[in-house]
Tab-separated table of C-alpha atoms and ligand atoms in Angstrom:
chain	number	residue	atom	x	y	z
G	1058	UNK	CA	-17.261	22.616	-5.689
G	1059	UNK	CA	-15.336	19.464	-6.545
G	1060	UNK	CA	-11.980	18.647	-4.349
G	1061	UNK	CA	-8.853	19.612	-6.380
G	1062	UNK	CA	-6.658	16.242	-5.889
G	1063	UNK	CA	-5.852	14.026	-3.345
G	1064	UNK	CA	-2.630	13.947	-1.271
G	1065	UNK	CA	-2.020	10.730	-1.979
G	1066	UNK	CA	-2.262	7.172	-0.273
G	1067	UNK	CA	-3.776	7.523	3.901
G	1068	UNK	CA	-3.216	3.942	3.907
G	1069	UNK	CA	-3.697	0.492	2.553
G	1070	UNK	CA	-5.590	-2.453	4.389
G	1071	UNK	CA	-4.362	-6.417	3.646
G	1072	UNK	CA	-5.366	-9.633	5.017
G	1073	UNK	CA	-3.469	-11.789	7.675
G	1074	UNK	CA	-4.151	-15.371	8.820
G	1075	UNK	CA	-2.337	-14.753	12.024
G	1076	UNK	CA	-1.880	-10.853	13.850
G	1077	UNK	CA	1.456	-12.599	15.933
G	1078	UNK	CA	2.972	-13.294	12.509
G	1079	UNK	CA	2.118	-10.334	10.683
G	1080	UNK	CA	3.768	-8.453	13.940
G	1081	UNK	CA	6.096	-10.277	13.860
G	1082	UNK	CA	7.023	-9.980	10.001
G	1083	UNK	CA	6.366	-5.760	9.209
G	1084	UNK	CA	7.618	-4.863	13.089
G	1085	UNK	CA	10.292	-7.056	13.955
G	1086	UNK	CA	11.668	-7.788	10.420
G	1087	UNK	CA	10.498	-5.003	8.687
G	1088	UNK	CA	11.154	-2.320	11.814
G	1089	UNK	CA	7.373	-0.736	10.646
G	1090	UNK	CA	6.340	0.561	14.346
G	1091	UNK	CA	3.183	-0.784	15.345
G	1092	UNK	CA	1.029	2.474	15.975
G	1093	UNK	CA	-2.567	0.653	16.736
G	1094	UNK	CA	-3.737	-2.627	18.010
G	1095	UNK	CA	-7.822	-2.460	17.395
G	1096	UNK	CA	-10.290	-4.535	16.364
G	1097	UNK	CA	-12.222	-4.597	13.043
G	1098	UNK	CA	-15.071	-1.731	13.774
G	1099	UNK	CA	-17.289	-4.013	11.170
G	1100	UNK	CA	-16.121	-7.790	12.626
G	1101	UNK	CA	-15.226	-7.061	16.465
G	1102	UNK	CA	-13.767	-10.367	16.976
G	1103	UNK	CA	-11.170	-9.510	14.304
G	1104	UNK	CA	-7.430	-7.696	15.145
G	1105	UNK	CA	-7.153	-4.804	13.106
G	1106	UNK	CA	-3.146	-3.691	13.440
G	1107	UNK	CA	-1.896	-0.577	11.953
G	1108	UNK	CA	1.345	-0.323	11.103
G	1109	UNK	CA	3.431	3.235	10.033
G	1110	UNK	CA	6.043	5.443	10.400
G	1111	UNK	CA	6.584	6.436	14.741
G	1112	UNK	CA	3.519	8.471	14.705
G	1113	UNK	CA	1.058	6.971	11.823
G	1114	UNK	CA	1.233	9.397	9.646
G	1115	UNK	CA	-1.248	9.167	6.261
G	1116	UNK	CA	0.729	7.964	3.304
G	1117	UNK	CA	3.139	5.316	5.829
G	1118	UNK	CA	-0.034	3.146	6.941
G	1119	UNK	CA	-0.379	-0.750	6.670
G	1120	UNK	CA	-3.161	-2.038	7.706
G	1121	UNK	CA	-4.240	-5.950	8.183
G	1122	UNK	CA	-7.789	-7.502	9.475
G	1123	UNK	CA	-6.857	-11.111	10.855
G	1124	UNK	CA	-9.145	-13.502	9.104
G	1125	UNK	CA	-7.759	-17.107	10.391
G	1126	UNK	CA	-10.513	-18.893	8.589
G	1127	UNK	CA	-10.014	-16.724	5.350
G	1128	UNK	CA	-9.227	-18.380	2.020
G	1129	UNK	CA	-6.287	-17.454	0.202
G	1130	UNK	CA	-6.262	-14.239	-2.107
G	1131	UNK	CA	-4.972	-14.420	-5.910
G	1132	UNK	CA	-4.379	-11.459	-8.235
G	1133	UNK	CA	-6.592	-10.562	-11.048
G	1134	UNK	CA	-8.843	-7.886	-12.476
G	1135	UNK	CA	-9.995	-5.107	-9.361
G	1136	UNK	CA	-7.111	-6.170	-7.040
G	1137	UNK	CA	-3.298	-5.057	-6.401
G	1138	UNK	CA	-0.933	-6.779	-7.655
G	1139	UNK	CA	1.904	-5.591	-4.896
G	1140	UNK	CA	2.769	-3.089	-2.540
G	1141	UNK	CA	5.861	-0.968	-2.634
G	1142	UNK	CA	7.598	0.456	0.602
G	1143	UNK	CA	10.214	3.259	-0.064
G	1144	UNK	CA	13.472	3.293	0.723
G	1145	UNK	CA	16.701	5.945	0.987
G	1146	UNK	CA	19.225	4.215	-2.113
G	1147	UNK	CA	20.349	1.227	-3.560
G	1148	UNK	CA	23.072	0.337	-0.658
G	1149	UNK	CA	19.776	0.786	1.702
G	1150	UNK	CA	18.210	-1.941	-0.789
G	1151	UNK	CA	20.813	-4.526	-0.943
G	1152	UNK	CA	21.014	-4.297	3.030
G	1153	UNK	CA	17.381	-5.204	2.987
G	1154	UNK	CA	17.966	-7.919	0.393
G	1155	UNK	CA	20.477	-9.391	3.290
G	1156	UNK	CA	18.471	-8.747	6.078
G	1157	UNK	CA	15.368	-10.504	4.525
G	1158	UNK	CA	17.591	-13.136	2.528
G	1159	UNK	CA	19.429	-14.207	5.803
G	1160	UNK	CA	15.773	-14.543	7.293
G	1161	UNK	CA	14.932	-17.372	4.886
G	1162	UNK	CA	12.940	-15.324	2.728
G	1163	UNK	CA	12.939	-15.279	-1.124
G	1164	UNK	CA	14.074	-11.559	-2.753
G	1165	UNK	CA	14.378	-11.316	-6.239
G	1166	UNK	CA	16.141	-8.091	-8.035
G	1167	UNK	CA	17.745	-5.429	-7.382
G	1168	UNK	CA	15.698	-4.386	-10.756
G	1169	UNK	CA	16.688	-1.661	-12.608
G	1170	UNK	CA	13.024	-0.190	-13.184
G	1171	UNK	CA	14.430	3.457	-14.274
G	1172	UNK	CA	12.410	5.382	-12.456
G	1173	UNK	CA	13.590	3.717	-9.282
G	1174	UNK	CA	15.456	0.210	-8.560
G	1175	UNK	CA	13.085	-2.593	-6.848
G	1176	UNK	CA	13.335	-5.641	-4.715
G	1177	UNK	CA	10.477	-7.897	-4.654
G	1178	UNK	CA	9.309	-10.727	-1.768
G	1179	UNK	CA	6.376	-12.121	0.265
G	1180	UNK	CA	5.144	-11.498	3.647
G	1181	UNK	CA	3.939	-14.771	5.285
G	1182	UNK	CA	0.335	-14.616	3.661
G	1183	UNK	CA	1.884	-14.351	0.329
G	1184	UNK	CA	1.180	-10.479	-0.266
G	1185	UNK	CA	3.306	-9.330	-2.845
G	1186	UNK	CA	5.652	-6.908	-1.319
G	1187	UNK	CA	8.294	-4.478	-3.034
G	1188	UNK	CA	11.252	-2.115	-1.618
G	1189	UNK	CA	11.719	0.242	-3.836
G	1190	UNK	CA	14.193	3.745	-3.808
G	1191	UNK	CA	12.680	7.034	-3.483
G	1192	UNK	CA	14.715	8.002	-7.231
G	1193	UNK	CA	15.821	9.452	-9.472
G	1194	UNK	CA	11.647	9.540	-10.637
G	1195	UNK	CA	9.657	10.040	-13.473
G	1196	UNK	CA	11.315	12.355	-14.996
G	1197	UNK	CA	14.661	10.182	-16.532
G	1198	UNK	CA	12.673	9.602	-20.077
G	1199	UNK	CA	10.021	12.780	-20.061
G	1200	UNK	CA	9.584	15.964	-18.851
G	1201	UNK	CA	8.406	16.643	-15.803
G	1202	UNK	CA	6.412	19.288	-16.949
G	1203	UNK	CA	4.464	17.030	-19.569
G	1204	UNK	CA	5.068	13.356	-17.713
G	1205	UNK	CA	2.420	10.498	-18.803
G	1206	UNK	CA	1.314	12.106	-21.849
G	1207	UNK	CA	3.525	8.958	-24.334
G	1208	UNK	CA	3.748	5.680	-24.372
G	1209	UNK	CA	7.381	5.175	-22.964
G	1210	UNK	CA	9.277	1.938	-24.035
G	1211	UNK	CA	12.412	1.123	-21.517
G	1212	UNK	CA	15.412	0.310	-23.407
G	1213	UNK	CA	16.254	-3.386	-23.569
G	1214	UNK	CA	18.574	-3.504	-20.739
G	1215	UNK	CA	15.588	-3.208	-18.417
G	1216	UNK	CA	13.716	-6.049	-20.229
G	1217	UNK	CA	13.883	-9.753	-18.833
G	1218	UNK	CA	15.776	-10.277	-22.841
G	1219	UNK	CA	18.436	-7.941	-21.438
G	1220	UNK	CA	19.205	-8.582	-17.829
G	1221	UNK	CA	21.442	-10.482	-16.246
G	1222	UNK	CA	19.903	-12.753	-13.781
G	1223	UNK	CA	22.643	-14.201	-12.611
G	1224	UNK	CA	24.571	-11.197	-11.731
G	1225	UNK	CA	21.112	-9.736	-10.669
G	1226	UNK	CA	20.777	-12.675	-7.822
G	1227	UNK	CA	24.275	-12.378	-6.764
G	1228	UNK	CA	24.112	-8.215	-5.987
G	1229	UNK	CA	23.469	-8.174	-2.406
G	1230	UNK	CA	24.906	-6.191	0.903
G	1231	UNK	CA	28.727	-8.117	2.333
G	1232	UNK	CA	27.395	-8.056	6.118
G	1233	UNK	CA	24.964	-9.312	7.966
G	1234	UNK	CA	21.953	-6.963	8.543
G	1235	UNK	CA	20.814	-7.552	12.451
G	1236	UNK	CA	19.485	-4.887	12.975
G	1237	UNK	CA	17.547	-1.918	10.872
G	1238	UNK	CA	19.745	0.924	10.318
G	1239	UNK	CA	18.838	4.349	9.617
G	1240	UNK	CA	19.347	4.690	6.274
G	1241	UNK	CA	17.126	2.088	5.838
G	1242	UNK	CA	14.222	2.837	7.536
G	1243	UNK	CA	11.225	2.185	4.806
G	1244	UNK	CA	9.240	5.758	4.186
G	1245	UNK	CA	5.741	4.493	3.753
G	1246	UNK	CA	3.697	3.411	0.367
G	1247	UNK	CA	6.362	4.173	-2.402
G	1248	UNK	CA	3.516	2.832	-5.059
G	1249	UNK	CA	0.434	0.279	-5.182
G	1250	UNK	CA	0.133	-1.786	-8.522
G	1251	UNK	CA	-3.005	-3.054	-9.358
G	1252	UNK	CA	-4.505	-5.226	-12.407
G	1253	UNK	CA	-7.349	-3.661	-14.174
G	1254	UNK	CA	-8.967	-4.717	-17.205
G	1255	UNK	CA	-9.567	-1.370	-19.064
G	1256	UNK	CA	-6.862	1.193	-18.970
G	1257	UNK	CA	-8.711	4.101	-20.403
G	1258	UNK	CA	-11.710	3.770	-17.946
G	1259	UNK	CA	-9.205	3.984	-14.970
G	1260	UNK	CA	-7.418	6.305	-16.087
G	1261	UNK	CA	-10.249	8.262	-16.644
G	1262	UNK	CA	-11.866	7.026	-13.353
G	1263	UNK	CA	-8.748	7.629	-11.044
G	1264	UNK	CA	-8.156	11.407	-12.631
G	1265	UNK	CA	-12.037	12.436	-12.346
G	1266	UNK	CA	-12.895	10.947	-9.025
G	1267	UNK	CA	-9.713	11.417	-7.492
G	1268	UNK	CA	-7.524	14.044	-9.116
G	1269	UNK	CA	-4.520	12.395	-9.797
G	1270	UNK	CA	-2.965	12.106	-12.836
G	1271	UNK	CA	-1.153	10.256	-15.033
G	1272	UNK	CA	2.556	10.326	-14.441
G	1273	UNK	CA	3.725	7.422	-17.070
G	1274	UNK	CA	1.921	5.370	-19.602
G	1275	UNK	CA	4.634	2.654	-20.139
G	1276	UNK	CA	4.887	-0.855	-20.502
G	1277	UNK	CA	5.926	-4.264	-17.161
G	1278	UNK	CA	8.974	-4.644	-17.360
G	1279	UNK	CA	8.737	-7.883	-16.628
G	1280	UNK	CA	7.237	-9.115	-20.131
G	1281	UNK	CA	7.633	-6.070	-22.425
G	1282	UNK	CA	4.202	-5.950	-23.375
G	1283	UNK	CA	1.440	-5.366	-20.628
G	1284	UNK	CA	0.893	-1.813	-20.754
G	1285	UNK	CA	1.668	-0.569	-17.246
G	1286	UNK	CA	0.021	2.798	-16.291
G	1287	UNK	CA	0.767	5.008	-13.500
G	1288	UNK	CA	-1.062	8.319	-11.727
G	1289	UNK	CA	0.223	10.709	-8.313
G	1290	UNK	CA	-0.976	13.948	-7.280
G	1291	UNK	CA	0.730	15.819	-9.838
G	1292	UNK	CA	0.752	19.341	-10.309
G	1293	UNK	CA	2.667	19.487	-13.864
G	1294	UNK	CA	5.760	20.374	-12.221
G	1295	UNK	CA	6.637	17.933	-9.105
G	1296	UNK	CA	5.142	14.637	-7.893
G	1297	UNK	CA	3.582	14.265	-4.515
G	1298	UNK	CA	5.165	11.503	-1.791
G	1299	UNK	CA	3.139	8.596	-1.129
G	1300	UNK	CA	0.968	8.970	-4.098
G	1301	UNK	CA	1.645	6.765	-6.632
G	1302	UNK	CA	-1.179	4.786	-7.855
G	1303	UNK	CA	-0.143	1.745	-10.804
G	1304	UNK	CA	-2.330	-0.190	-13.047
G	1305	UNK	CA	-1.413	-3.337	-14.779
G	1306	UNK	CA	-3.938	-3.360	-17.980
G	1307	UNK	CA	-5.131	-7.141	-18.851
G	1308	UNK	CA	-7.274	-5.741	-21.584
G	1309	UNK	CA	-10.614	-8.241	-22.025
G	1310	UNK	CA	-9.065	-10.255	-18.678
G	1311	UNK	CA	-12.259	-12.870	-16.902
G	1312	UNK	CA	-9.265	-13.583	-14.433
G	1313	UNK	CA	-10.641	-11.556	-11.705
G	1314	UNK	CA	-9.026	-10.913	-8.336
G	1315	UNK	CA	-10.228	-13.165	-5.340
G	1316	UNK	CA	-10.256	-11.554	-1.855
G	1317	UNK	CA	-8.437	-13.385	1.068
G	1318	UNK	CA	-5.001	-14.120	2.398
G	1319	UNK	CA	-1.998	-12.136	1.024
G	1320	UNK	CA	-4.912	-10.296	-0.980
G	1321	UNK	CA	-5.013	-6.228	-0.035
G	1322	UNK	CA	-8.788	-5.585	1.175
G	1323	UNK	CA	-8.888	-1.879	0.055
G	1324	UNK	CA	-6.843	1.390	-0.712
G	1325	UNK	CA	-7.754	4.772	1.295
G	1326	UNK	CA	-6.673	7.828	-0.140
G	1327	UNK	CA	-6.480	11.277	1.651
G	1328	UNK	CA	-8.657	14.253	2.811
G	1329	UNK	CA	-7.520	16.696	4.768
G	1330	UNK	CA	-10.907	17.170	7.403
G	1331	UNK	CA	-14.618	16.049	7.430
G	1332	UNK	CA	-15.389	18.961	5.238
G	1333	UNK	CA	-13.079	18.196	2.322
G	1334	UNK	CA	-14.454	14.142	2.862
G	1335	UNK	CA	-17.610	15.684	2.527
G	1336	UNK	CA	-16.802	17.228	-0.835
G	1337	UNK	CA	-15.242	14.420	-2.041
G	1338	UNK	CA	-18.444	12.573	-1.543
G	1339	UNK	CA	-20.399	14.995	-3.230
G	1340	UNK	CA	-18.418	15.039	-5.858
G	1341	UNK	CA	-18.277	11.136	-6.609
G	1342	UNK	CA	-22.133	10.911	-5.896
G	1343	UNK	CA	-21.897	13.417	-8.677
G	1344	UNK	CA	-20.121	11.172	-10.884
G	1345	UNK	CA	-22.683	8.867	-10.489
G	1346	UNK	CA	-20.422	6.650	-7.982
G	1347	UNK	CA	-22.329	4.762	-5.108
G	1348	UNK	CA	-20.448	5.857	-1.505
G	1349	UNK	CA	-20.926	5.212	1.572
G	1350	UNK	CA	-22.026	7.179	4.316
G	1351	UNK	CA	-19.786	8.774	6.073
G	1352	UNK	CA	-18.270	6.035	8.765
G	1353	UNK	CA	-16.057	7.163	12.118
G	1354	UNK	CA	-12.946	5.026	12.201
G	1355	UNK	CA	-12.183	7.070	15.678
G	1356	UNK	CA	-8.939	8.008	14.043
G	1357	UNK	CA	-10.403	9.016	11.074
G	1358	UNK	CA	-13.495	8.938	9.131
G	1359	UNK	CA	-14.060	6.913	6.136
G	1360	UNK	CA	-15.941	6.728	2.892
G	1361	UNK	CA	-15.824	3.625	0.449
G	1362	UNK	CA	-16.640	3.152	-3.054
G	1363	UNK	CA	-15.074	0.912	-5.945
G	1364	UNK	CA	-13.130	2.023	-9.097
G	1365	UNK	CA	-15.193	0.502	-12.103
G	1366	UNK	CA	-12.961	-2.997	-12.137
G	1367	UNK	CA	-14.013	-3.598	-8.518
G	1368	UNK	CA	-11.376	-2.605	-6.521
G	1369	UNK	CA	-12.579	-1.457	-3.417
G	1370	UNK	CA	-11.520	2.317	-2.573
G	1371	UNK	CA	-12.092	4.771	0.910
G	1372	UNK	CA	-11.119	8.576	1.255
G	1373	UNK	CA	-9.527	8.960	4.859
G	1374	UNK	CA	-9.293	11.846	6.604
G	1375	UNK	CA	-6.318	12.824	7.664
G	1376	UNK	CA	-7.064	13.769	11.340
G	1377	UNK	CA	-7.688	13.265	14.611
G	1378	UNK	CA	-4.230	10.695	14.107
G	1379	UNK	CA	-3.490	7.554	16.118
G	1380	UNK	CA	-2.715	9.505	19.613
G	1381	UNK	CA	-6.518	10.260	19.893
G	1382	UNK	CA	-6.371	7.497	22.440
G	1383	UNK	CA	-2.871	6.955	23.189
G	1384	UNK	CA	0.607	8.379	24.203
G	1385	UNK	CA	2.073	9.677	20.971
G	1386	UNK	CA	5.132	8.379	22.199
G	1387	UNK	CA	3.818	4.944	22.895
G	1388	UNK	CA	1.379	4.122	20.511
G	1389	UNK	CA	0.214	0.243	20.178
G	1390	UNK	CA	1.130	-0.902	23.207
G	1391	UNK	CA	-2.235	-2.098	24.503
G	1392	UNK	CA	-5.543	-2.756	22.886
G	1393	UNK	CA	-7.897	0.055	22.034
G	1394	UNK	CA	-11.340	-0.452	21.666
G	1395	UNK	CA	-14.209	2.231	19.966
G	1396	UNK	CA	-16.615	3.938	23.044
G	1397	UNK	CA	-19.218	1.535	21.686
G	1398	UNK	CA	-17.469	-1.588	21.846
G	1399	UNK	CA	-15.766	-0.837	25.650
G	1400	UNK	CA	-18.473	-2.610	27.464
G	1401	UNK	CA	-17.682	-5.437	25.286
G	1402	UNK	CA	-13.632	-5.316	26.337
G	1403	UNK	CA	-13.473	-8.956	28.455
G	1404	UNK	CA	-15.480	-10.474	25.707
G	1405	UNK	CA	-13.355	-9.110	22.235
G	1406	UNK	CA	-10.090	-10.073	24.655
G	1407	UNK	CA	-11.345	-13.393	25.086
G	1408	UNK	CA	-11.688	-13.849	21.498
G	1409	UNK	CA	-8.274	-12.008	20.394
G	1410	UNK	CA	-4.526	-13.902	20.651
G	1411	UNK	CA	-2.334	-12.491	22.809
G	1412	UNK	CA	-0.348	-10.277	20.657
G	1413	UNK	CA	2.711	-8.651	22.742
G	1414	UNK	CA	3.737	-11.344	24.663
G	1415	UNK	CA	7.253	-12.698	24.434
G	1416	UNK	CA	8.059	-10.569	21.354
G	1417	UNK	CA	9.713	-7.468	22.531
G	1418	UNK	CA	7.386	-4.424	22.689
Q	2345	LIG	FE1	6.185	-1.939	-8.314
Q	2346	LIG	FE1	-9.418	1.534	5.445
């Protein structure tokens, strides 16, 4: 029996040249809690840092392997363009706009996208990063009972021919943002945009292998022309939270994406236990798709495999959660190590930054 559809995103996984920075950018500017400080299970000497919403849950997960001596990424063909974080509403966006602007960094929009409004700026490694609102959705310019199924073309006022850049750069929240307010507290992956050089074999690829299907076959809004593809676990009538999957098409592109700095490292979707991983791994072996085994992540296990441009994919299951070694109430705080690294503690810590110190819990 094949797996029906996947929830959605369990998290995403990016590369960082420096674990204080990153914490210091997605917790302390970004208010993400930090819910794990680990290593890499694969590259011990690495920090792997999860970052989510208070308790980790699957669809709210950043992760990022510190690779100091890593080159730096660029987009292309089998990589992700940017990452978008949800948000509440457009006064929630322009108080982010603030808070990051007054920080020194760069924000371009608020963009009128349609289906949601969009800010766009970099984290310190140069990963493409987006804050986007949760509406009003997909359903503005189809119905949501037959979404994806036409090429939509926005109206011109969306288009760069149409917009007011000026105006655009000047829309921004009157106060100082010190401190993250409720309303804007960011509710996880929003949407992932990659660059893929064949439309139809993704599409095709991502509905097969992963059940989700396409929600809007439209064009970047950016240039008016790329074709701009998007899929979610979709069930004809509503679209499922953190599941929005988006595909740039370079059609015949030899610009392919190089891993490294600012570069995501892979996507992880959901399964809900080991048995419906183990499905899903029967299913894509069916497909003729080379997985991996079956790997334990101790807070969940993993299976990895690529979508046919290269971008490197992993179903995640959704349990045991981050508290499998901690407090629930005070995850992060302190360095947790696998059973079979443990007698290897003094050694990793020797190799590892100090990450907590002098910035705040
Ligand atoms: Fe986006
Ligand atoms: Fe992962």
């Amino acid at each position: 029996m094949s797996p029906q559809a996947t929830l959605g995103f369990h998290h995403i996984t990016m590369v960082s040249r420096d674990a204080v920075r990153t914490l210091v950018f997605y917790r302390d500017l970004l208010g993400l809690p930090l819910v794990k400080q680990t290593v890499n299970f694969d590259d011990p000497g690495a920090y792997h840092l999860y970052f989510g919403d208070s308790s980790g849950k699957p669809g709210t997960i950043l992760t990022f392997f510190e690779w100091p001596q890593s080159q730096r990424g660029g987009w292309g063909v089998g990589g992700v363009h940017h990452l978008a974080l949800g948000v509440s509403g457009v006064e929630a966006q322009l108080k982010w706009k603030r808070r990051l602007t007054d920080a020194g960094i760069s924000v371009s929009g608020p963009y009128d996208r349609g289906y949601f409004t969009s800010i766009y700026f970099q984290d310190p490694d140069g990963q493409v990063l987006e804050i986007a609102t949760a509406g009003p959705g997909y359903g503005i310019d189809e119905p949501m009972d037959a979404l994806g199924q036409q090429l939509i073309l926005p109206p011109q006022d969306r288009l760069p021919a149409g917009r007011d850049e000026s105006e655009i750069h000047l829309r921004v929240y009157g106060e100082p943002v010190p401190t993250v307010t409720s309303d804007m507290i960011l509710e996880g992956i929003h949407h992932i945009s990659g660059i893929t050089d064949d439309l139809g074999q993704a599409h095709e690829f991502y509905e097969e292998a992963l059940g989700l299907r396409r929600v809007k076959r439209t064009v970047n809004q950016d240039d008016g022309e790329t074709e701009h593809w998007f899929w979610a676990n979709y069930d004809g009538k509503e679209v499922g939270p953190n599941s929005s999957m988006t595909l740039f098409g370079w059609p015949h592109s030899g610009r392919r994406a190089r891993p490294g700095l600012g570069q995501t490292h892979h996507i992880a979707f959901r399964a809900y236990d080991a048995e419906d991983q183990m499905a899903w791994r029967e299913h894509l072996l069916g497909m003729g798709v080379e997985v991996s085994p079956v790997l334990e992540r101790k807070y969940f296990q993993s299976i990895y495999f690529q979508a046919p441009d290269g971008m490197l994919l992993e179903i995640a299951t959704d349990g045991p959660g981050f508290a499998v070694d901690e407090d629930p109430k005070h995850l992060g705080k302190q360095l947790q190590l696998p059973s079979w690294l443990e007698d290897r503690r003094v050694e990793i810590g020797e190799k590892l930054s100090p990450l907590l110190q002098g910035f705040g819990g």
